């Protein structure tokens, strides 16, 4: 008997139970009533960030429906329309996508000849419903969010045009529109930002459902499949770290498990996956800059999204940003979440990728340090590094800020770039920030020692004493939070630094000797810039 191949953790494309460890994605559906969509002839929307299980769910649900005798479900991806801005070209592309699906799956092909483009989609779906009768036709349109402008408007209008006549042999009884954003967001985008009115011809959906992330228990269930198949174990500490870093984002969970179950450490007993294996897997994943993570970085080019990320990084409280279209985009993309009322980056892995992306160009411009920045024992001389940063800030900040797209968060970005330039290869930076928190926390680990840095902005509406005292309280709280992490990594936490940037309007007219300062507040070094 041939040996059954071992399944693996999948990070590319839809999952299937024969090849991949997976959990039923329908269990993570929020707001969906699958049993009604066919029986009550409903059109609905499914939206969730990339690589959370949308396509896996669609194909699984399609197979389930097609095992019955009453309906035929068809999966049609319109991804080929990516970048096709011309309406006629985009609609014709969707038409050929439908024909290709029918041919590949040996179904009757709904050819429509000599039809005006404004009715091509509707006529095609009418013809397809006729061909599959006496079964009902269900169409699952994936990647709908790639359609733009007039192409999106025409696509939705033609679906709306056949909606009233839906039924066996006349038009699809149920249609799912699937992408990263809700239908109202497609409509708003197609109308150049105008909010659709109540009489909109696009009011065809009954539900907007989402697919959530894994729960902490889900991550344990997922790896348990690996243990059952191979006997390989995982420690509780390693599982906790996977959850801590991913917050259940399915692609990150699978990627960490995939890398950690391979041999990432030399000369190691690999019967059990440990915290060290997952830690190394995270480092490899971030360094590799895989497509999923690069696509997140690409989203930062959107000015509206960039404004949201800047607010989160700076820790500033800005209600207008939370109410903005950019904030809704960032939420839908899975970049940002809201925790305890504060918007923050969705998970530590994304936090790291975003920080690296927005500081990369600055890092490239920085010279290799020509001054002594290491202690004799190989640890980081943070005093020397931050004194050098003060000098760099004095000499270059005004010019560099003029070139930055992140004015509000510019001090944070420049400091992170400066630190990253030195620590690359032999160290790492842990970052914590959230809108409304009023601060950024950095923990720099280098050759077995942590240094903690709290970044604060001194604005015109606060006194220096207020900012100083608030910062000292926050950094001491952060140090207590970091201590167990340091012990887990077998490093010591020693240096604590509060970096305060003077961002008051009058600061620009002050002599640099008055703006730059260095003082001790008990166990914390206060660095003024």
Coordinates of C-alpha atoms in Angstrom, one line a residue:
X1 CA 0.0 0.0 0.0
X2 CA 1.3 3.4 -1.0
X3 CA 2.3 5.6 1.9
X4 CA -0.1 8.5 2.4
X5 CA 1.6 11.9 1.9
X6 CA 1.9 14.1 5.0
X7 CA -0.3 17.2 4.9
X8 CA 1.3 20.5 5.4
X9 CA 0.5 24.1 6.6
X10 CA -0.6 26.0 3.5
X11 CA 0.3 29.7 2.8
X12 CA -0.4 29.8 -0.9
X13 CA -3.9 29.7 -2.3
X14 CA -7.0 28.0 -1.1
X15 CA -6.7 25.1 1.4
X16 CA -8.1 21.6 0.8
X17 CA -8.4 18.9 3.5
X18 CA -6.5 16.2 1.5
X19 CA -3.3 18.3 1.3
X20 CA -3.4 20.8 4.1
X21 CA -4.0 21.1 7.8
X22 CA -7.1 23.3 8.0
X23 CA -10.1 24.2 10.1
X24 CA -13.5 24.6 8.4
X25 CA -13.7 28.3 7.5
X26 CA -17.5 28.4 7.7
X27 CA -17.0 28.1 11.5
X28 CA -15.5 31.6 11.4
X29 CA -18.3 33.2 9.4
X30 CA -19.8 36.2 11.2
X31 CA -23.2 37.5 10.1
X32 CA -23.9 34.8 7.5
X33 CA -27.1 32.7 7.2
X34 CA -26.0 30.1 4.6
X35 CA -29.2 28.1 4.9
X36 CA -31.3 31.0 3.8
X37 CA -29.3 32.3 0.9
X38 CA -30.5 29.5 -1.4
X39 CA -33.9 28.7 0.0
X40 CA -34.9 32.4 0.1
X41 CA -33.2 33.4 -3.1
X42 CA -30.9 36.0 -1.5
X43 CA -27.9 38.0 -2.8
X44 CA -25.2 38.7 -0.2
X45 CA -21.7 40.0 0.4
X46 CA -18.7 38.3 2.0
X47 CA -15.8 40.5 2.8
X48 CA -12.6 39.9 4.8
X49 CA -8.9 40.7 4.5
X50 CA -6.7 38.8 2.1
X51 CA -5.7 35.2 2.9
X52 CA -8.2 34.7 5.7
X53 CA -10.0 31.8 4.1
X54 CA -12.6 33.4 1.8
X55 CA -11.8 31.4 -1.3
X56 CA -11.3 28.2 0.7
X57 CA -14.8 28.7 2.2
X58 CA -16.4 29.4 -1.2
X59 CA -15.0 26.3 -2.8
X60 CA -16.0 24.2 0.2
X61 CA -19.5 25.5 0.2
X62 CA -19.8 25.1 -3.6
X63 CA -18.8 21.4 -3.2
X64 CA -21.4 21.0 -0.5
X65 CA -24.2 22.5 -2.6
X66 CA -23.2 20.5 -5.6
X67 CA -23.5 17.2 -3.7
X68 CA -27.3 17.8 -3.6
X69 CA -29.9 17.6 -6.4
X70 CA -31.5 21.0 -6.2
X71 CA -28.9 23.6 -7.2
X72 CA -25.6 24.1 -9.0
X73 CA -23.1 26.5 -7.5
X74 CA -20.4 28.0 -9.6
X75 CA -17.2 29.8 -8.5
X76 CA -16.1 32.7 -10.8
X77 CA -13.0 34.7 -9.9
X78 CA -12.9 38.1 -11.7
X79 CA -9.3 38.7 -10.7
X80 CA -8.4 39.0 -14.4
X81 CA -10.0 42.5 -14.2
X82 CA -7.2 43.8 -11.9
X83 CA -6.0 47.1 -13.5
X84 CA -8.6 47.0 -16.3
X85 CA -10.2 50.5 -16.0
X86 CA -12.1 50.4 -19.3
X87 CA -15.7 49.4 -18.6
X88 CA -16.3 47.4 -21.8
X89 CA -13.0 45.6 -21.5
X90 CA -13.7 44.7 -17.9
X91 CA -17.2 43.4 -18.4
X92 CA -16.1 41.4 -21.4
X93 CA -13.3 39.9 -19.2
X94 CA -15.9 38.8 -16.6
X95 CA -18.0 37.2 -19.5
X96 CA -15.0 35.2 -20.6
X97 CA -14.2 34.2 -17.0
X98 CA -17.7 32.7 -16.8
X99 CA -17.3 30.8 -20.1
X100 CA -13.9 29.5 -19.0
X101 CA -15.4 28.2 -15.8
X102 CA -18.2 26.4 -17.6
X103 CA -15.8 24.8 -20.1
X104 CA -13.3 23.7 -17.5
X105 CA -16.1 22.1 -15.4
X106 CA -17.8 20.5 -18.4
X107 CA -20.9 22.5 -17.9
X108 CA -23.2 24.0 -20.6
X109 CA -21.4 27.1 -21.9
X110 CA -23.6 30.3 -21.8
X111 CA -22.6 31.9 -25.1
X112 CA -24.2 35.2 -25.9
X113 CA -23.7 36.6 -29.4
X114 CA -24.0 40.2 -30.6
X115 CA -25.0 41.6 -27.2
X116 CA -24.4 45.2 -26.2
X117 CA -21.9 45.4 -23.4
X118 CA -24.4 47.2 -21.1
X119 CA -26.4 44.0 -21.0
X120 CA -23.8 41.3 -21.6
X121 CA -23.5 40.2 -18.0
X122 CA -27.3 40.0 -17.5
X123 CA -27.9 38.1 -20.7
X124 CA -25.1 35.7 -19.9
X125 CA -26.5 34.9 -16.5
X126 CA -30.0 34.5 -17.9
X127 CA -28.6 32.0 -20.5
X128 CA -26.6 30.1 -17.8
X129 CA -29.7 29.8 -15.6
X130 CA -31.6 28.4 -18.6
X131 CA -28.9 25.8 -19.3
X132 CA -28.7 24.4 -15.8
X133 CA -32.5 24.2 -15.3
X134 CA -34.3 22.4 -13.7
X135 CA -31.6 23.1 -11.1
X136 CA -31.2 26.5 -9.5
X137 CA -28.1 28.5 -10.4
X138 CA -25.9 30.0 -7.7
X139 CA -22.9 32.1 -8.6
X140 CA -20.1 33.0 -6.2
X141 CA -18.1 35.9 -7.6
X142 CA -14.7 36.2 -6.0
X143 CA -12.2 39.1 -6.0
X144 CA -15.0 41.6 -6.9
X145 CA -13.1 44.5 -5.4
X146 CA -10.7 44.6 -8.3
X147 CA -13.5 46.1 -10.5
X148 CA -13.3 49.9 -10.6
X149 CA -15.3 52.9 -11.6
X150 CA -17.7 52.4 -14.5
X151 CA -16.9 48.7 -14.7
X152 CA -18.0 48.2 -11.1
X153 CA -21.1 50.3 -11.7
X154 CA -22.1 48.4 -14.9
X155 CA -21.4 45.0 -13.2
X156 CA -23.7 45.8 -10.2
X157 CA -26.4 47.4 -12.4
X158 CA -26.7 44.3 -14.5
X159 CA -26.9 42.1 -11.4
X160 CA -29.6 44.4 -10.1
X161 CA -31.4 44.3 -13.5
X162 CA -31.9 40.6 -13.3
X163 CA -32.6 40.4 -9.5
X164 CA -36.4 40.8 -9.7
X165 CA -36.7 37.8 -12.2
X166 CA -34.3 35.5 -10.3
X167 CA -35.5 31.9 -10.2
X168 CA -35.0 28.5 -11.8
X169 CA -34.3 28.9 -15.5
X170 CA -34.5 32.7 -15.4
X171 CA -31.6 34.2 -13.4
X172 CA -29.3 33.0 -10.6
X173 CA -31.3 32.5 -7.4
X174 CA -28.4 33.5 -5.2
X175 CA -25.2 35.5 -5.8
X176 CA -22.3 36.1 -3.5
X177 CA -20.1 39.1 -4.1
X178 CA -16.8 38.4 -2.4
X179 CA -13.8 40.7 -1.8
X180 CA -12.0 42.7 0.9
X181 CA -14.6 45.4 1.3
X182 CA -18.4 45.6 1.8
X183 CA -20.7 46.4 -1.2
X184 CA -21.4 49.9 0.0
X185 CA -17.7 50.6 -0.2
X186 CA -17.5 49.4 -3.8
X187 CA -20.5 51.7 -4.6
X188 CA -18.9 54.7 -2.9
X189 CA -15.7 54.1 -4.7
X190 CA -17.5 53.8 -8.0
X191 CA -19.3 57.1 -7.4
X192 CA -16.1 58.9 -6.7
X193 CA -16.6 59.0 -3.0
X194 CA -20.3 60.0 -3.0
X195 CA -22.5 58.1 -0.5
X196 CA -25.2 56.0 -2.2
X197 CA -28.7 57.3 -1.7
X198 CA -31.5 55.1 -0.3
X199 CA -32.9 54.7 -3.9
X200 CA -29.6 53.3 -5.2
X201 CA -30.0 50.6 -7.9
X202 CA -27.5 48.5 -5.9
X203 CA -29.7 47.7 -3.0
X204 CA -29.7 44.0 -3.8
X205 CA -27.9 42.4 -0.8
X206 CA -29.5 40.8 2.2
X207 CA -26.4 40.4 4.4
X208 CA -22.8 41.5 4.7
X209 CA -20.8 38.7 6.3
X210 CA -17.2 38.4 7.3
X211 CA -14.7 35.7 8.1
X212 CA -12.9 36.2 11.4
X213 CA -9.4 35.3 12.5
X214 CA -8.6 32.1 14.4
X215 CA -9.3 32.0 18.1
X216 CA -6.5 31.0 20.4
X217 CA -8.2 27.6 20.7
X218 CA -8.3 27.3 16.9
X219 CA -4.5 27.7 16.7
X220 CA -4.1 24.8 19.1
X221 CA -6.6 22.7 17.2
X222 CA -4.8 23.4 13.9
X223 CA -1.4 22.2 15.2
X224 CA -3.1 19.2 16.9
X225 CA -3.8 17.9 13.4
X226 CA 0.0 17.9 12.8
X227 CA 0.5 16.0 16.1
X228 CA -2.1 13.4 15.1
X229 CA -0.5 12.9 11.7
X230 CA 3.2 12.9 12.6
X231 CA 3.5 12.8 16.4
X232 CA 5.3 16.1 16.4
X233 CA 4.5 18.1 19.6
X234 CA 4.5 21.8 20.4
X235 CA 5.0 23.4 23.8
X236 CA 2.4 25.7 25.4
X237 CA 4.9 28.5 25.3
X238 CA 5.4 28.1 21.6
X239 CA 1.6 28.1 21.0
X240 CA 1.2 31.2 23.1
X241 CA 3.9 33.0 21.1
X242 CA 2.1 32.1 17.8
X243 CA -1.1 33.6 19.1
X244 CA 0.7 36.6 20.6
X245 CA 2.4 37.5 17.3
X246 CA -0.5 36.6 14.9
X247 CA -3.6 37.4 16.9
X248 CA -5.1 34.6 14.9
X249 CA -4.5 36.0 11.4
X250 CA -4.7 32.7 9.4
X251 CA -1.9 33.3 7.0
X252 CA 0.6 34.3 9.7
X253 CA -0.5 31.3 11.9
X254 CA 0.1 28.9 9.0
X255 CA 3.3 30.5 8.0
X256 CA 4.8 30.3 11.5
X257 CA 3.7 26.7 11.9
X258 CA 5.0 25.8 8.4
X259 CA 8.4 27.3 9.1
X260 CA 8.6 26.0 12.7
X261 CA 7.9 22.4 11.7
X262 CA 10.8 22.5 9.3
X263 CA 14.4 22.4 10.5
X264 CA 15.1 26.1 11.2
X265 CA 17.7 25.5 13.9
X266 CA 20.9 23.4 13.2
X267 CA 21.7 20.2 15.1
X268 CA 18.3 20.3 16.9
X269 CA 16.0 17.6 18.2
X270 CA 12.9 18.3 16.2
X271 CA 10.4 16.0 17.9
X272 CA 8.9 19.1 19.7
X273 CA 8.4 22.6 18.4
X274 CA 9.5 25.1 21.0
X275 CA 9.3 28.8 21.5
X276 CA 12.8 29.2 20.0
X277 CA 11.6 27.5 16.8
X278 CA 8.7 29.8 16.4
X279 CA 10.8 32.8 17.2
X280 CA 13.3 31.9 14.5
X281 CA 10.3 31.2 12.1
X282 CA 9.0 34.7 12.7
X283 CA 12.4 36.2 11.9
X284 CA 12.6 34.2 8.7
X285 CA 9.1 35.1 7.6
X286 CA 9.7 38.9 8.1
X287 CA 13.0 38.8 6.4
X288 CA 11.6 36.9 3.4
X289 CA 9.1 39.6 2.7
X290 CA 6.6 37.2 1.2
X291 CA 3.8 38.4 -1.1
X292 CA 1.2 38.7 1.7
X293 CA 3.4 41.0 3.7
X294 CA 4.5 43.0 0.7
X295 CA 0.9 43.6 -0.3
X296 CA 0.4 45.1 3.1
X297 CA 3.3 47.4 2.6
X298 CA 1.9 48.4 -0.8
X299 CA -1.3 49.6 0.9
X300 CA 0.7 52.2 2.8
X301 CA 0.9 54.1 -0.5
X302 CA -2.7 55.0 -0.2
X303 CA -2.7 58.5 1.4
X304 CA -5.9 57.8 3.4
X305 CA -4.4 54.7 4.8
X306 CA -1.1 56.4 5.5
X307 CA -2.9 59.0 7.6
X308 CA -4.4 56.4 9.7
X309 CA -1.1 54.6 10.2
X310 CA 0.6 57.8 11.1
X311 CA -2.0 58.5 13.8
X312 CA -1.6 55.1 15.3
X313 CA 2.3 55.3 15.3
X314 CA 2.3 58.8 16.9
X315 CA -0.2 57.7 19.5
X316 CA -2.2 60.9 19.0
X317 CA -5.9 61.1 19.6
X318 CA -7.7 62.2 16.4
X319 CA -11.5 61.4 16.2
X320 CA -11.6 62.7 12.6
X321 CA -9.2 59.9 11.5
X322 CA -11.3 57.2 13.1
X323 CA -14.4 58.5 11.3
X324 CA -12.5 58.7 7.9
X325 CA -12.8 56.5 4.8
X326 CA -9.1 55.6 5.3
X327 CA -9.9 54.1 8.7
X328 CA -12.6 51.9 7.2
X329 CA -10.2 50.8 4.5
X330 CA -7.5 50.0 7.0
X331 CA -10.0 47.9 9.1
X332 CA -11.3 46.1 6.0
X333 CA -7.7 45.3 4.9
X334 CA -7.0 43.8 8.3
X335 CA -4.2 46.4 8.9
X336 CA -5.8 48.0 11.9
X337 CA -8.1 46.8 14.7
X338 CA -9.7 48.4 17.7
X339 CA -8.7 47.2 21.1
X340 CA -10.1 48.7 24.3
X341 CA -11.4 51.6 22.3
X342 CA -7.9 52.4 20.8
X343 CA -7.1 51.8 17.1
X344 CA -3.9 49.8 16.8
X345 CA -2.0 47.7 14.2
X346 CA -3.7 44.3 14.0
X347 CA -0.8 42.2 15.2
X348 CA 2.9 42.4 16.1
X349 CA 4.0 40.9 12.8
X350 CA 2.2 43.6 10.8
X351 CA 3.6 46.2 13.2
X352 CA 7.1 45.1 12.4
X353 CA 6.4 45.0 8.6
X354 CA 4.9 48.5 8.6
X355 CA 7.7 49.9 10.7
X356 CA 10.3 48.4 8.4
X357 CA 8.5 49.7 5.3
X358 CA 8.0 53.3 6.4
X359 CA 11.6 53.6 7.7
X360 CA 13.3 51.8 4.8
X361 CA 14.1 54.8 2.6
X362 CA 15.5 56.7 5.6
X363 CA 17.6 53.7 6.7
X364 CA 19.2 53.6 3.2
X365 CA 20.2 57.3 3.5
X366 CA 21.9 56.8 6.9
X367 CA 25.6 56.2 7.0
X368 CA 27.1 53.2 8.8
X369 CA 27.9 54.3 12.3
X370 CA 31.5 55.5 12.5
X371 CA 31.5 56.0 16.2
X372 CA 31.8 53.4 19.0
X373 CA 28.3 52.2 19.7
X374 CA 29.0 48.8 21.4
X375 CA 30.2 48.1 24.9
X376 CA 33.2 45.9 25.5
X377 CA 30.9 42.9 26.2
X378 CA 29.2 43.3 22.8
X379 CA 26.0 44.8 24.1
X380 CA 24.6 48.1 22.7
X381 CA 25.9 51.3 24.2
X382 CA 22.5 53.0 24.2
X383 CA 23.8 56.2 25.8
X384 CA 26.3 56.7 22.9
X385 CA 23.7 55.8 20.3
X386 CA 21.0 58.2 21.6
X387 CA 23.6 61.0 22.0
X388 CA 24.6 60.5 18.4
X389 CA 20.9 60.5 17.5
X390 CA 20.5 63.9 19.2
X391 CA 23.3 65.2 17.0
X392 CA 21.8 63.6 13.9
X393 CA 18.4 65.1 14.8
X394 CA 19.9 68.6 15.2
X395 CA 21.8 68.4 11.8
X396 CA 19.2 66.7 9.6
X397 CA 15.7 66.6 11.0
X398 CA 14.3 69.8 9.4
X399 CA 15.5 68.8 5.9
X400 CA 14.3 65.2 6.2
X401 CA 10.9 66.2 7.6
X402 CA 10.2 68.3 4.5
X403 CA 10.6 65.1 2.4
X404 CA 8.6 62.9 4.7
X405 CA 5.0 61.7 4.0
X406 CA 4.6 61.1 7.7
X407 CA 4.8 64.6 9.3
X408 CA 3.0 63.8 12.5
X409 CA 4.9 60.6 13.1
X410 CA 8.2 61.8 11.7
X411 CA 10.2 61.8 15.0
X412 CA 9.1 58.2 15.7
X413 CA 10.0 57.1 12.1
X414 CA 13.4 58.7 12.1
X415 CA 14.3 57.3 15.5
X416 CA 13.2 53.8 14.5
X417 CA 15.2 54.0 11.2
X418 CA 18.3 55.1 13.2
X419 CA 17.9 52.2 15.6
X420 CA 17.2 49.7 12.9
X421 CA 20.3 50.8 10.9
X422 CA 22.5 49.8 13.9
X423 CA 20.7 46.7 15.1
X424 CA 20.2 45.0 11.7
X425 CA 21.6 41.5 11.8
X426 CA 22.5 41.2 15.5
X427 CA 19.4 42.6 17.3
X428 CA 15.7 43.3 17.1
X429 CA 13.2 46.0 18.0
X430 CA 9.9 45.2 19.5
X431 CA 7.3 48.0 19.0
X432 CA 4.0 48.9 20.7
X433 CA 1.8 51.8 19.7
X434 CA -1.8 52.6 19.4
X435 CA -3.8 55.7 18.5
X436 CA -4.9 57.6 21.6
X437 CA -2.2 56.1 23.8
X438 CA 0.0 59.2 23.6
X439 CA 3.2 57.3 23.2
X440 CA 5.3 54.7 21.4
X441 CA 7.1 51.9 23.3
X442 CA 10.3 50.4 21.8
X443 CA 12.3 47.6 23.2
X444 CA 15.7 47.1 21.6
X445 CA 17.4 43.7 22.2
X446 CA 21.0 43.3 21.2
X447 CA 23.4 40.5 22.2
X448 CA 21.5 39.5 25.3
X449 CA 20.3 42.8 26.7
X450 CA 17.1 44.8 26.4
X451 CA 17.0 48.6 26.4
X452 CA 13.6 50.2 26.7
X453 CA 12.7 53.5 25.0
X454 CA 9.5 55.5 25.4
X455 CA 8.8 58.1 22.8
X456 CA 6.7 61.1 23.6
X457 CA 5.7 64.3 21.8
X458 CA 5.6 67.6 23.6
X459 CA 2.8 69.6 22.1
X460 CA 1.8 73.2 22.6
X461 CA -1.2 72.3 24.8
X462 CA 0.8 70.6 27.5
X463 CA 3.5 71.6 29.9
X464 CA 6.9 69.9 29.9
X465 CA 6.3 68.7 33.4
X466 CA 3.1 67.0 32.4
X467 CA 4.7 65.2 29.5
X468 CA 7.7 64.2 31.6
X469 CA 5.7 62.7 34.5
X470 CA 3.3 61.0 32.2
X471 CA 6.2 59.5 30.2
X472 CA 8.0 58.3 33.4
X473 CA 4.8 56.5 34.6
X474 CA 4.3 54.9 31.2
X475 CA 7.9 53.7 30.7
X476 CA 8.0 52.1 34.2
X477 CA 4.7 50.3 33.4
X478 CA 6.2 49.1 30.1
X479 CA 9.3 47.8 31.8
X480 CA 7.1 45.7 34.1
X481 CA 5.3 44.3 31.0
X482 CA 8.6 43.6 29.3
X483 CA 10.3 41.8 32.2
X484 CA 8.8 38.4 31.6
X485 CA 9.4 38.6 27.9
X486 CA 13.1 39.4 28.6
X487 CA 13.4 36.4 30.9
X488 CA 11.8 34.2 28.3
X489 CA 14.4 35.2 25.8
X490 CA 17.2 34.7 28.4
X491 CA 18.2 38.4 28.3
X492 CA 18.3 41.1 30.9
X493 CA 16.4 44.4 30.8
X494 CA 18.5 47.3 32.1
X495 CA 18.5 50.6 30.3
X496 CA 15.3 52.8 30.3
X497 CA 15.1 55.9 28.2
X498 CA 12.4 58.5 27.8
X499 CA 12.8 60.4 24.5
X500 CA 10.8 63.6 24.3
X501 CA 10.5 65.5 21.0
X502 CA 9.7 69.2 21.3
X503 CA 6.9 69.7 18.7
X504 CA 5.6 73.0 19.9
X505 CA 5.5 75.7 17.1
X506 CA 7.8 78.0 19.1
X507 CA 10.5 75.3 19.3
X508 CA 11.6 76.0 15.7
X509 CA 12.8 79.4 16.8
X510 CA 14.7 78.1 19.9
X511 CA 18.5 77.6 19.9
X512 CA 19.4 74.0 19.6
X513 CA 21.2 74.1 22.9
X514 CA 17.9 74.7 24.6
X515 CA 16.0 72.0 22.7
X516 CA 18.6 69.3 23.2
X517 CA 19.0 67.9 26.7
X518 CA 20.0 64.9 28.8
X519 CA 19.0 64.3 32.4
X520 CA 18.4 61.5 34.9
X521 CA 15.0 60.9 36.6
X522 CA 15.8 58.2 39.2
X523 CA 16.1 55.0 37.1
X524 CA 15.2 56.6 33.7
X525 CA 17.4 58.6 31.3
X526 CA 15.4 61.5 29.8
X527 CA 16.6 62.5 26.3
X528 CA 15.2 65.7 24.9
X529 CA 15.2 66.4 21.2

